[in-house]
Short mmCIF file of C-alpha atoms in Angstrom, two decimals:
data_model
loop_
_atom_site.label_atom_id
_atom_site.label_comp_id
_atom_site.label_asym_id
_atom_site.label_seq_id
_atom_site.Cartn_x
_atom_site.Cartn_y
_atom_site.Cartn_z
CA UNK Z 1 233.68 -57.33 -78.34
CA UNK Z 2 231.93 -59.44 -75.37
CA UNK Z 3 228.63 -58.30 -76.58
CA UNK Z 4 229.58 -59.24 -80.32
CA UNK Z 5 230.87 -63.30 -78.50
CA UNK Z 6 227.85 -63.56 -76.54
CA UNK Z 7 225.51 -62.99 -79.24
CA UNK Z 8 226.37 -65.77 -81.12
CA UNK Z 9 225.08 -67.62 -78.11
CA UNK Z 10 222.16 -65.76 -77.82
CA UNK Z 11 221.32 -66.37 -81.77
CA UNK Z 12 222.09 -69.69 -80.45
CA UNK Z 13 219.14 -69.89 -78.10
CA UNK Z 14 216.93 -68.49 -80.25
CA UNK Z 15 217.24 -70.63 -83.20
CA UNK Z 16 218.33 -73.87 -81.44
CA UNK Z 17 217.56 -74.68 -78.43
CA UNK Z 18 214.06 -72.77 -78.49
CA UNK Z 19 213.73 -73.09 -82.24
CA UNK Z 20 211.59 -69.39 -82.11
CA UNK Z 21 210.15 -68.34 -85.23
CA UNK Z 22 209.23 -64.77 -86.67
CA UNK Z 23 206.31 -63.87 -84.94
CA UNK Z 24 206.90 -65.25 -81.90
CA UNK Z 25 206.88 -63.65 -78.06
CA UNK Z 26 209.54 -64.17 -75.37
CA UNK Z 27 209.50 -63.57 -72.28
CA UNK Z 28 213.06 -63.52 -70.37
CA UNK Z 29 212.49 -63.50 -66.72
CA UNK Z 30 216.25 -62.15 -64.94
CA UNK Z 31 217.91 -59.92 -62.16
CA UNK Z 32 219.62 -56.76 -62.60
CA UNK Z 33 222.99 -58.66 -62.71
CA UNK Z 34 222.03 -60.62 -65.01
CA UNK Z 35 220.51 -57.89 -67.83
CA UNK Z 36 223.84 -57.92 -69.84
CA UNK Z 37 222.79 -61.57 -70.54
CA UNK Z 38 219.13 -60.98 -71.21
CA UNK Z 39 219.70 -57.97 -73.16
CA UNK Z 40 222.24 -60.43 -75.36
CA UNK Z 41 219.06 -62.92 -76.07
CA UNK Z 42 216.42 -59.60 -76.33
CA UNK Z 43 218.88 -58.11 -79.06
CA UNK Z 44 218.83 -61.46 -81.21
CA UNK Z 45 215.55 -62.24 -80.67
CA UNK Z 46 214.43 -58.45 -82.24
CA UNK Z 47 216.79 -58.98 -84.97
CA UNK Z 48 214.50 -62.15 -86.02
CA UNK Z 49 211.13 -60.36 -85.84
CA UNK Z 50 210.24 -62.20 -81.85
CA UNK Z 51 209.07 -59.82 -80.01
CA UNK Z 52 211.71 -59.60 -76.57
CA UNK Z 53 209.42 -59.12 -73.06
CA UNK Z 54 212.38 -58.42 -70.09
CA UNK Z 55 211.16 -59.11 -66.56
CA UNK Z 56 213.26 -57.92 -64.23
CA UNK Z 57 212.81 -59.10 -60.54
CA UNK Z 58 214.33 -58.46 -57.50
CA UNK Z 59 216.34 -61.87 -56.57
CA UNK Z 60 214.67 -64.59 -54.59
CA UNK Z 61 215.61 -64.86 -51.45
CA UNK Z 62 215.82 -68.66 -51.52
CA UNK Z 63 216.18 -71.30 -54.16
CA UNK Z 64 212.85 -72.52 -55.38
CA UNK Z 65 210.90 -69.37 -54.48
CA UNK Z 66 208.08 -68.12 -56.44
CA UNK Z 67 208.58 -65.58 -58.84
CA UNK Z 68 206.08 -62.43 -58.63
CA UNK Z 69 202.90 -62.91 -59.32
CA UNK Z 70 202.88 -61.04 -62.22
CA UNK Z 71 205.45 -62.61 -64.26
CA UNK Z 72 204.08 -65.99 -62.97
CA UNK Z 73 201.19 -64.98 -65.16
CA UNK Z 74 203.25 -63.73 -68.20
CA UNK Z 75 204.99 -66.84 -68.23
CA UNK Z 76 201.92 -68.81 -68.74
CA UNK Z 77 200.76 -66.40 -71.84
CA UNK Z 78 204.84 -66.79 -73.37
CA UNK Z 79 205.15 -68.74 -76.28
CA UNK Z 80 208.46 -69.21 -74.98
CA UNK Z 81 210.86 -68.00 -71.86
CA UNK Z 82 213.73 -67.85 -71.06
CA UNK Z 83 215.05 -67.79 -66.76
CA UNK Z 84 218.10 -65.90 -66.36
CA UNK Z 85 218.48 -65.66 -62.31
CA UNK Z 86 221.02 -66.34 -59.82
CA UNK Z 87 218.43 -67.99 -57.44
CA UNK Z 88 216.58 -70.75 -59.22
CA UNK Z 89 213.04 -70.31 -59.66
CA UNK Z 90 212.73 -73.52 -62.25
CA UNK Z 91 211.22 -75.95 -59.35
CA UNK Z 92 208.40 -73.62 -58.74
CA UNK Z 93 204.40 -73.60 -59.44
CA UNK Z 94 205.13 -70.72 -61.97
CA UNK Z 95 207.27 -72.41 -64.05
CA UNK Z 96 205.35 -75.70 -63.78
CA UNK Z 97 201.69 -73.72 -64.91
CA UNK Z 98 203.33 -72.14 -67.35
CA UNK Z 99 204.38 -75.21 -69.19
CA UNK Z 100 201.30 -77.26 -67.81
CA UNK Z 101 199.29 -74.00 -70.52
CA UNK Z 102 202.23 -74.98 -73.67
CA UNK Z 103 204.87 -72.44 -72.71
CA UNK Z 104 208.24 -73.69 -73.67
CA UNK Z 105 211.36 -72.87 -71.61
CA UNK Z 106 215.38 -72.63 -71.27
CA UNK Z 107 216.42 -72.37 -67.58
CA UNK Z 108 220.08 -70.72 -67.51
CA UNK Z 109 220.44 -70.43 -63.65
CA UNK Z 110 223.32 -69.29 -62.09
CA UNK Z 111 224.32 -68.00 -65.77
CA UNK Z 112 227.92 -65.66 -66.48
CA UNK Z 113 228.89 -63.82 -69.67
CA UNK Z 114 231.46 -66.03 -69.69
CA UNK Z 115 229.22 -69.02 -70.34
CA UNK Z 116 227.88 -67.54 -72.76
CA UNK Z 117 231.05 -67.24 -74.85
CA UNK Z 118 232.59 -70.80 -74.43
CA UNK Z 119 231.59 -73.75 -72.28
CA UNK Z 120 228.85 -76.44 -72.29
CA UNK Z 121 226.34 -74.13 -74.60
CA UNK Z 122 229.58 -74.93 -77.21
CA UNK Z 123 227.98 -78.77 -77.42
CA UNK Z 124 226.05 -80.02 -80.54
CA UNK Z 125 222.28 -80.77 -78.53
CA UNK Z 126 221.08 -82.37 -81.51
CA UNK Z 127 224.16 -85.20 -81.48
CA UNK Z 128 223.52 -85.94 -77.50
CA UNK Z 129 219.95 -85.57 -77.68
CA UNK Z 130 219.71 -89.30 -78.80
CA UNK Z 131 221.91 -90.28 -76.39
CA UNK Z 132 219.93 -88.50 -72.95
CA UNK Z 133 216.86 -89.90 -74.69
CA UNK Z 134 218.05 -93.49 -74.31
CA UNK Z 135 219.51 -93.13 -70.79
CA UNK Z 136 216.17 -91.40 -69.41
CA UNK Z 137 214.38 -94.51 -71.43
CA UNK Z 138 217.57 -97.03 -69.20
CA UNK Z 139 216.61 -94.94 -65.40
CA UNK Z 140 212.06 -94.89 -66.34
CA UNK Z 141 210.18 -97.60 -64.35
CA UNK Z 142 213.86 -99.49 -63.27
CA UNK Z 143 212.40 -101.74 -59.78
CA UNK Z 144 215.98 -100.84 -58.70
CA UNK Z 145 218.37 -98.09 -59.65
CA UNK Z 146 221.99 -99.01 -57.60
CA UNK Z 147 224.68 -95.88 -57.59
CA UNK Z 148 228.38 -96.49 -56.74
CA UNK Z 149 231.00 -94.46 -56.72
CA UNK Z 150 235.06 -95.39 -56.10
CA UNK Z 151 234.82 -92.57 -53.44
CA UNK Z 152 232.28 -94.46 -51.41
CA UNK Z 153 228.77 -93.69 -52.64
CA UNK Z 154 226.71 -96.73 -52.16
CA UNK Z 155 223.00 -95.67 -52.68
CA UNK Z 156 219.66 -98.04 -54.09
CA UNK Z 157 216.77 -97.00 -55.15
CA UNK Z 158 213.40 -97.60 -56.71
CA UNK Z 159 211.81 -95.85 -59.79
CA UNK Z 160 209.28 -98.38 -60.95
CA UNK Z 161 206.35 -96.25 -62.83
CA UNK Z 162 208.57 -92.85 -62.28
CA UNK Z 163 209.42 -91.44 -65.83
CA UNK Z 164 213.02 -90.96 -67.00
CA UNK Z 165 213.50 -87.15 -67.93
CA UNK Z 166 216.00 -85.96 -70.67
CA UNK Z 167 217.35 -82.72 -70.67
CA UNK Z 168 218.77 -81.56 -73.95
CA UNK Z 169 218.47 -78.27 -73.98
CA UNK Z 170 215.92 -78.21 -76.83
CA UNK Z 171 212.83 -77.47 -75.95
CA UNK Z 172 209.27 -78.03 -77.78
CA UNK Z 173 205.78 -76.97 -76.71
CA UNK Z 174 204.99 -77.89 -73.53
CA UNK Z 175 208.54 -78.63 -71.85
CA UNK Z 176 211.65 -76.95 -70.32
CA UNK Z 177 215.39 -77.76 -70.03
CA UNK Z 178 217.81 -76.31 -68.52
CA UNK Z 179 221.02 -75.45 -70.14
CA UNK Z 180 223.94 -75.58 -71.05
CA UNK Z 181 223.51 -79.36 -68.89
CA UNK Z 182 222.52 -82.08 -70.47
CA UNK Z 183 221.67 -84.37 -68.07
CA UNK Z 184 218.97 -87.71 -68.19
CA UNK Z 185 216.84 -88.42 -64.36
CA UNK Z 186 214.73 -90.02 -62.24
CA UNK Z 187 212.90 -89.22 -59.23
CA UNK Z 188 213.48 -92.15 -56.94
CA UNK Z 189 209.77 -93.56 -54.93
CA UNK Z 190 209.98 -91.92 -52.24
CA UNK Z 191 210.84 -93.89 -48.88
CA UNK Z 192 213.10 -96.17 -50.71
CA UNK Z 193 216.50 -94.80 -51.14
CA UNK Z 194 218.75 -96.21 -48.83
CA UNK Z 195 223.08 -96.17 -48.36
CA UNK Z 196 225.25 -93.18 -48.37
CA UNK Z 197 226.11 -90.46 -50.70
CA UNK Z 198 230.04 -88.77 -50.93
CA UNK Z 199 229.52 -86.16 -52.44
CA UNK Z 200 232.93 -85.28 -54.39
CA UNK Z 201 233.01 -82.66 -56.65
CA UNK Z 202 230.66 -79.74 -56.54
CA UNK Z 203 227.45 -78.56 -54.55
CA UNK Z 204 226.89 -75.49 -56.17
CA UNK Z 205 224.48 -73.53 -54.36
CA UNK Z 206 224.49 -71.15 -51.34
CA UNK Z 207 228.14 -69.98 -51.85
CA UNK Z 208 229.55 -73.78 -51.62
CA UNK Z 209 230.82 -74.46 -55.37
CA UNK Z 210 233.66 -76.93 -55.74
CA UNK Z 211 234.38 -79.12 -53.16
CA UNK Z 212 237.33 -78.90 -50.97
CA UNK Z 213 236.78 -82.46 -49.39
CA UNK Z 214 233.82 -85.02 -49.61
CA UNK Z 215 230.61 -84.33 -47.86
CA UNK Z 216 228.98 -87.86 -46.92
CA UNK Z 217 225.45 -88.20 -46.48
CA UNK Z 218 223.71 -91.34 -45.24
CA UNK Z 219 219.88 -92.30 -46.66
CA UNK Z 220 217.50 -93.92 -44.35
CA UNK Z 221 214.06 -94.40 -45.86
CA UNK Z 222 214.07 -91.60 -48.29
CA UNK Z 223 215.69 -89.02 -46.52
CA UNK Z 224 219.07 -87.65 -45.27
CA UNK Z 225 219.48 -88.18 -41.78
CA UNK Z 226 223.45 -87.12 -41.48
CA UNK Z 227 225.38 -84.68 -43.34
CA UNK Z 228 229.49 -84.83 -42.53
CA UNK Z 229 232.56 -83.78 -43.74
CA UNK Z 230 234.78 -80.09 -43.21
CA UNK Z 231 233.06 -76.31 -42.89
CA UNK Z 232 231.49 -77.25 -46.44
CA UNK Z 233 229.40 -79.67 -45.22
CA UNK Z 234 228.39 -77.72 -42.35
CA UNK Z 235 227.60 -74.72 -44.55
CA UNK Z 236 225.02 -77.40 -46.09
CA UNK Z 237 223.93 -78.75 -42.63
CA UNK Z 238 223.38 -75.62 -41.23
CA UNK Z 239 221.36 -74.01 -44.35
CA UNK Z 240 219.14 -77.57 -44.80
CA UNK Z 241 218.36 -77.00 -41.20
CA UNK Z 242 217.75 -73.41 -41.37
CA UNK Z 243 214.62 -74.29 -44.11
CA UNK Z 244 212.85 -76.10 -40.90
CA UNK Z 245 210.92 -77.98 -43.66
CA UNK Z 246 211.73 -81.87 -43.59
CA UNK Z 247 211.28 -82.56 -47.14
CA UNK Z 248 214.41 -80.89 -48.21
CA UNK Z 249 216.19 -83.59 -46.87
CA UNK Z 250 214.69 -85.58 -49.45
CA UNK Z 251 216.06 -87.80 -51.84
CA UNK Z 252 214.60 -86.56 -55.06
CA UNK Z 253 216.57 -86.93 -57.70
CA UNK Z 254 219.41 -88.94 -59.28
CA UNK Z 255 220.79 -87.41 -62.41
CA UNK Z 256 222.91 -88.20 -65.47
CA UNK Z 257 225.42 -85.52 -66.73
CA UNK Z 258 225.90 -86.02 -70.62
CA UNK Z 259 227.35 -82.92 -71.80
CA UNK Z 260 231.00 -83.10 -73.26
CA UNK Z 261 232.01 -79.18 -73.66
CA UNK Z 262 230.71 -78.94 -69.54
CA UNK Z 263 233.33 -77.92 -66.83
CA UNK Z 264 233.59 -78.18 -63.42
CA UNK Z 265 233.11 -74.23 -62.22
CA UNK Z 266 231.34 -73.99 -59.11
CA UNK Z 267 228.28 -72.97 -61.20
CA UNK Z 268 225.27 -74.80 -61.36
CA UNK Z 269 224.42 -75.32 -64.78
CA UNK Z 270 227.61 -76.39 -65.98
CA UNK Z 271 228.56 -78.85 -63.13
CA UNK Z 272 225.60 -81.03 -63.48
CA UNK Z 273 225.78 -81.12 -66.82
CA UNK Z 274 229.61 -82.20 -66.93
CA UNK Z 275 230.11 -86.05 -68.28
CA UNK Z 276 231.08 -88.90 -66.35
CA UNK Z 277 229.33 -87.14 -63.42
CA UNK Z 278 226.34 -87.72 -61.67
CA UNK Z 279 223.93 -86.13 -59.23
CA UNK Z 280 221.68 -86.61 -56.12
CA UNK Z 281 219.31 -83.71 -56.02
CA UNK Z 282 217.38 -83.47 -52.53
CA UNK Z 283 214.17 -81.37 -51.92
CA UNK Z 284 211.43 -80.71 -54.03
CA UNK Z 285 210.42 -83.49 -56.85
CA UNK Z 286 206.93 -82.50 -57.71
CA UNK Z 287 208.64 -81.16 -61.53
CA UNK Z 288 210.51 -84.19 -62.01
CA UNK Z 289 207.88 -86.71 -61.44
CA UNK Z 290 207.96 -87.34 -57.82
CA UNK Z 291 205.29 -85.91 -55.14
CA UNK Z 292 206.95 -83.87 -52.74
CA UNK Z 293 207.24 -80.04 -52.27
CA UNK Z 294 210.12 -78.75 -50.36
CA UNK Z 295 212.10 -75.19 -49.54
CA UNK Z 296 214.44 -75.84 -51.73
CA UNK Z 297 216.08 -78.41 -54.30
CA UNK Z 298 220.29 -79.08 -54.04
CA UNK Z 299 222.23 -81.18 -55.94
CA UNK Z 300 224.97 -82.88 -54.80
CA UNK Z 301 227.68 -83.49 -57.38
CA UNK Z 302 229.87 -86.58 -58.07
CA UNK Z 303 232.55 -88.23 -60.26
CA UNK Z 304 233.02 -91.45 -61.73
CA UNK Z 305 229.93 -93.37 -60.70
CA UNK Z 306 228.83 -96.85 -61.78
CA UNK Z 307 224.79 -96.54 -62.79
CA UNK Z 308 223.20 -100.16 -62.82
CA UNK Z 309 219.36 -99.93 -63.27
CA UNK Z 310 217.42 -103.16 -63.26
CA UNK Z 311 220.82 -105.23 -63.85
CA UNK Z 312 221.60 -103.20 -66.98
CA UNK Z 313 225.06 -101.19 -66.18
CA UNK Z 314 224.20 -97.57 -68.36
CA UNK Z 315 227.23 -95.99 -66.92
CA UNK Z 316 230.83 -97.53 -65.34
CA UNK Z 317 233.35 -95.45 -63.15
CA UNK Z 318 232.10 -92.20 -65.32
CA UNK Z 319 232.06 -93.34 -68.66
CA UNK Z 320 228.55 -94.72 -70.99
CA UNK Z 321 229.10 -98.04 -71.82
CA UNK Z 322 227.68 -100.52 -74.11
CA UNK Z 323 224.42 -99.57 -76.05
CA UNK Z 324 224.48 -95.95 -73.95
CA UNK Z 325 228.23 -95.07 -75.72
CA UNK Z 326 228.75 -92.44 -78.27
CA UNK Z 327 231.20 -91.06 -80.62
CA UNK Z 328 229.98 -87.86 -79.22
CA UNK Z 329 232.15 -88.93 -76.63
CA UNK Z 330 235.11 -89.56 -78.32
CA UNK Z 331 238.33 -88.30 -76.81
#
């Protein structure tokens, strides 16, 4: 019965989100936990004459770590792929070559079979697609991007000649989303973020998940420089530290989450993609449009924020306002 559920997510990403046709290769890149998953997506892509390629590796050790070499290469020969891990590889050089050469990708990180039964992949992508396009357009080139949250998150930032990203989950040649979050970014200049981030609601990497209570951050010049809070913030302290690479401490990132059907679940995936949230990822930015390379990339999960950018208020205490609002939203 779970098999028969999941594959109408499967058929899903094949004829959505990837929009494969007959003829077509795909190569699904995963982990031995996660074959019940890829075989899902192999079984419906067979049944529509794409020819299925499974990769299985044995799990990164880290975030952000290279994939083999030899899938590296396979990925930039895919006319489509599909990264079903539990450690992210999608801010890597693999994934960035392969869709540098036309590849096109979905990135389902941190992926259960329960996700793929009911959740965020539940959301019509074509009805928000429109909607992350226009935010992404709101966050590109803004001279100063100002974050607040009622829990005290009080961060600025400039993005001026940074591009606004929009993740949809539908993917043509050349480009990758993740899914099932939907989720419109910017990678902030780098020195210039400055004020503190309380981080609220999820960090969902390295066993941390849902937040117990608030990690605070403060932003001098770019970078972290304190990390406080209870034993989850020094689970994130200690692991940032452990990386001895200063760049993860980078501000990389501010994202957008625009998906109705996500849920907070201590998965990756689906927290960032949840609306009325918003997130800080730190580390690496080189696939997002910034420069730097680091150990790892985190985000750092919030709720109700107020998104100003260049004087133009895109999003107030976690809901879209004014030109940015859809029905899509409609409770």
């Amino acid at each position: 019965m779970k098999e028969i559920l999941m594959g109408k997510i499967a058929d899903k990403i094949i004829d959505v989100n990837l929009k494969m046709t007959s003829g077509e290769k795909l190569l699904i890149v995963t982990e031995a936990e996660k074959v019940p998953i890829a075989n899902a997506i192999a079984a419906s892509a067979y049944r529509k004459n794409i020819e299925p390629i499974i990769s299985i590796m044995i799990p990164r050790e880290m975030d952000s770590q290279e994939p083999p070499e030899i899938i590296a290469a396979a990925l930039k020969v895919a006319d489509a792929f599909v990264s079903v891990v539990g450690k992210s590889i999608t801010h890597t050089n693999a994934i960035k070559n392969a869709i540098e050469n036309g590849a096109r990708g979905l990135v389902l990180t941190q992926f259960s079979e329960d996700m793929m039964i009911h959740g965020g992949m539940e959301a019509d992508f074509e009805k928000i697609k429109p909607v992350c396009l226009k935010v992404a357009a709101a966050l590109a080139n803004s001279k100063k991007i100002h974050l607040t949250t009622p829990f005290g998150t009080n961060l600025t930032f400039c993005a001026e000649n940074r591009r606004g990203n929009a993740l949809y989950c539908l993917v043509e040649k050349g480009k990758f989303s993740t899914a099932p979050t939907v989720e419109a970014n910017v990678s902030p200049i780098e020195g210039t973020p400055e004020g503190i981030i309380v981080v609220d609601a999820s960090v969902p990497y390295i066993g941390i998940g849902l937040l117990k209570e608030p990690i605070v951050c403060k932003v001098e010049k770019g970078f972290i420089t304190s990390i406080e809070g209870g034993k989850q913030a020094k689970l994130l302290s200690e692991d940032l530290a452990s990386k001895k690479d200063p760049n993860v401490y980078n501000v990389a990132e501010l994202g957008i989450g625009l998906n109705p059907n996500c849920r907070f679940i201590g998965l990756m995936l689906e927290d960032e993609g949840v609306y009325g949230s918003c997130h800080i990822g730190i580390g690496t930015s080189v696939n997002l449009g910034g420069v730097l390379k680091a150990a790892c990339h985190y985000d750092l999960i919030m709720t109700k924020p107020t998104i100003i950018a260049d004087g133009i208020t895109i999003m107030r205490d976690g809901e879209l306002v004014g030109e940015f609002y859809s029905e899509v939203y409609k409770k």
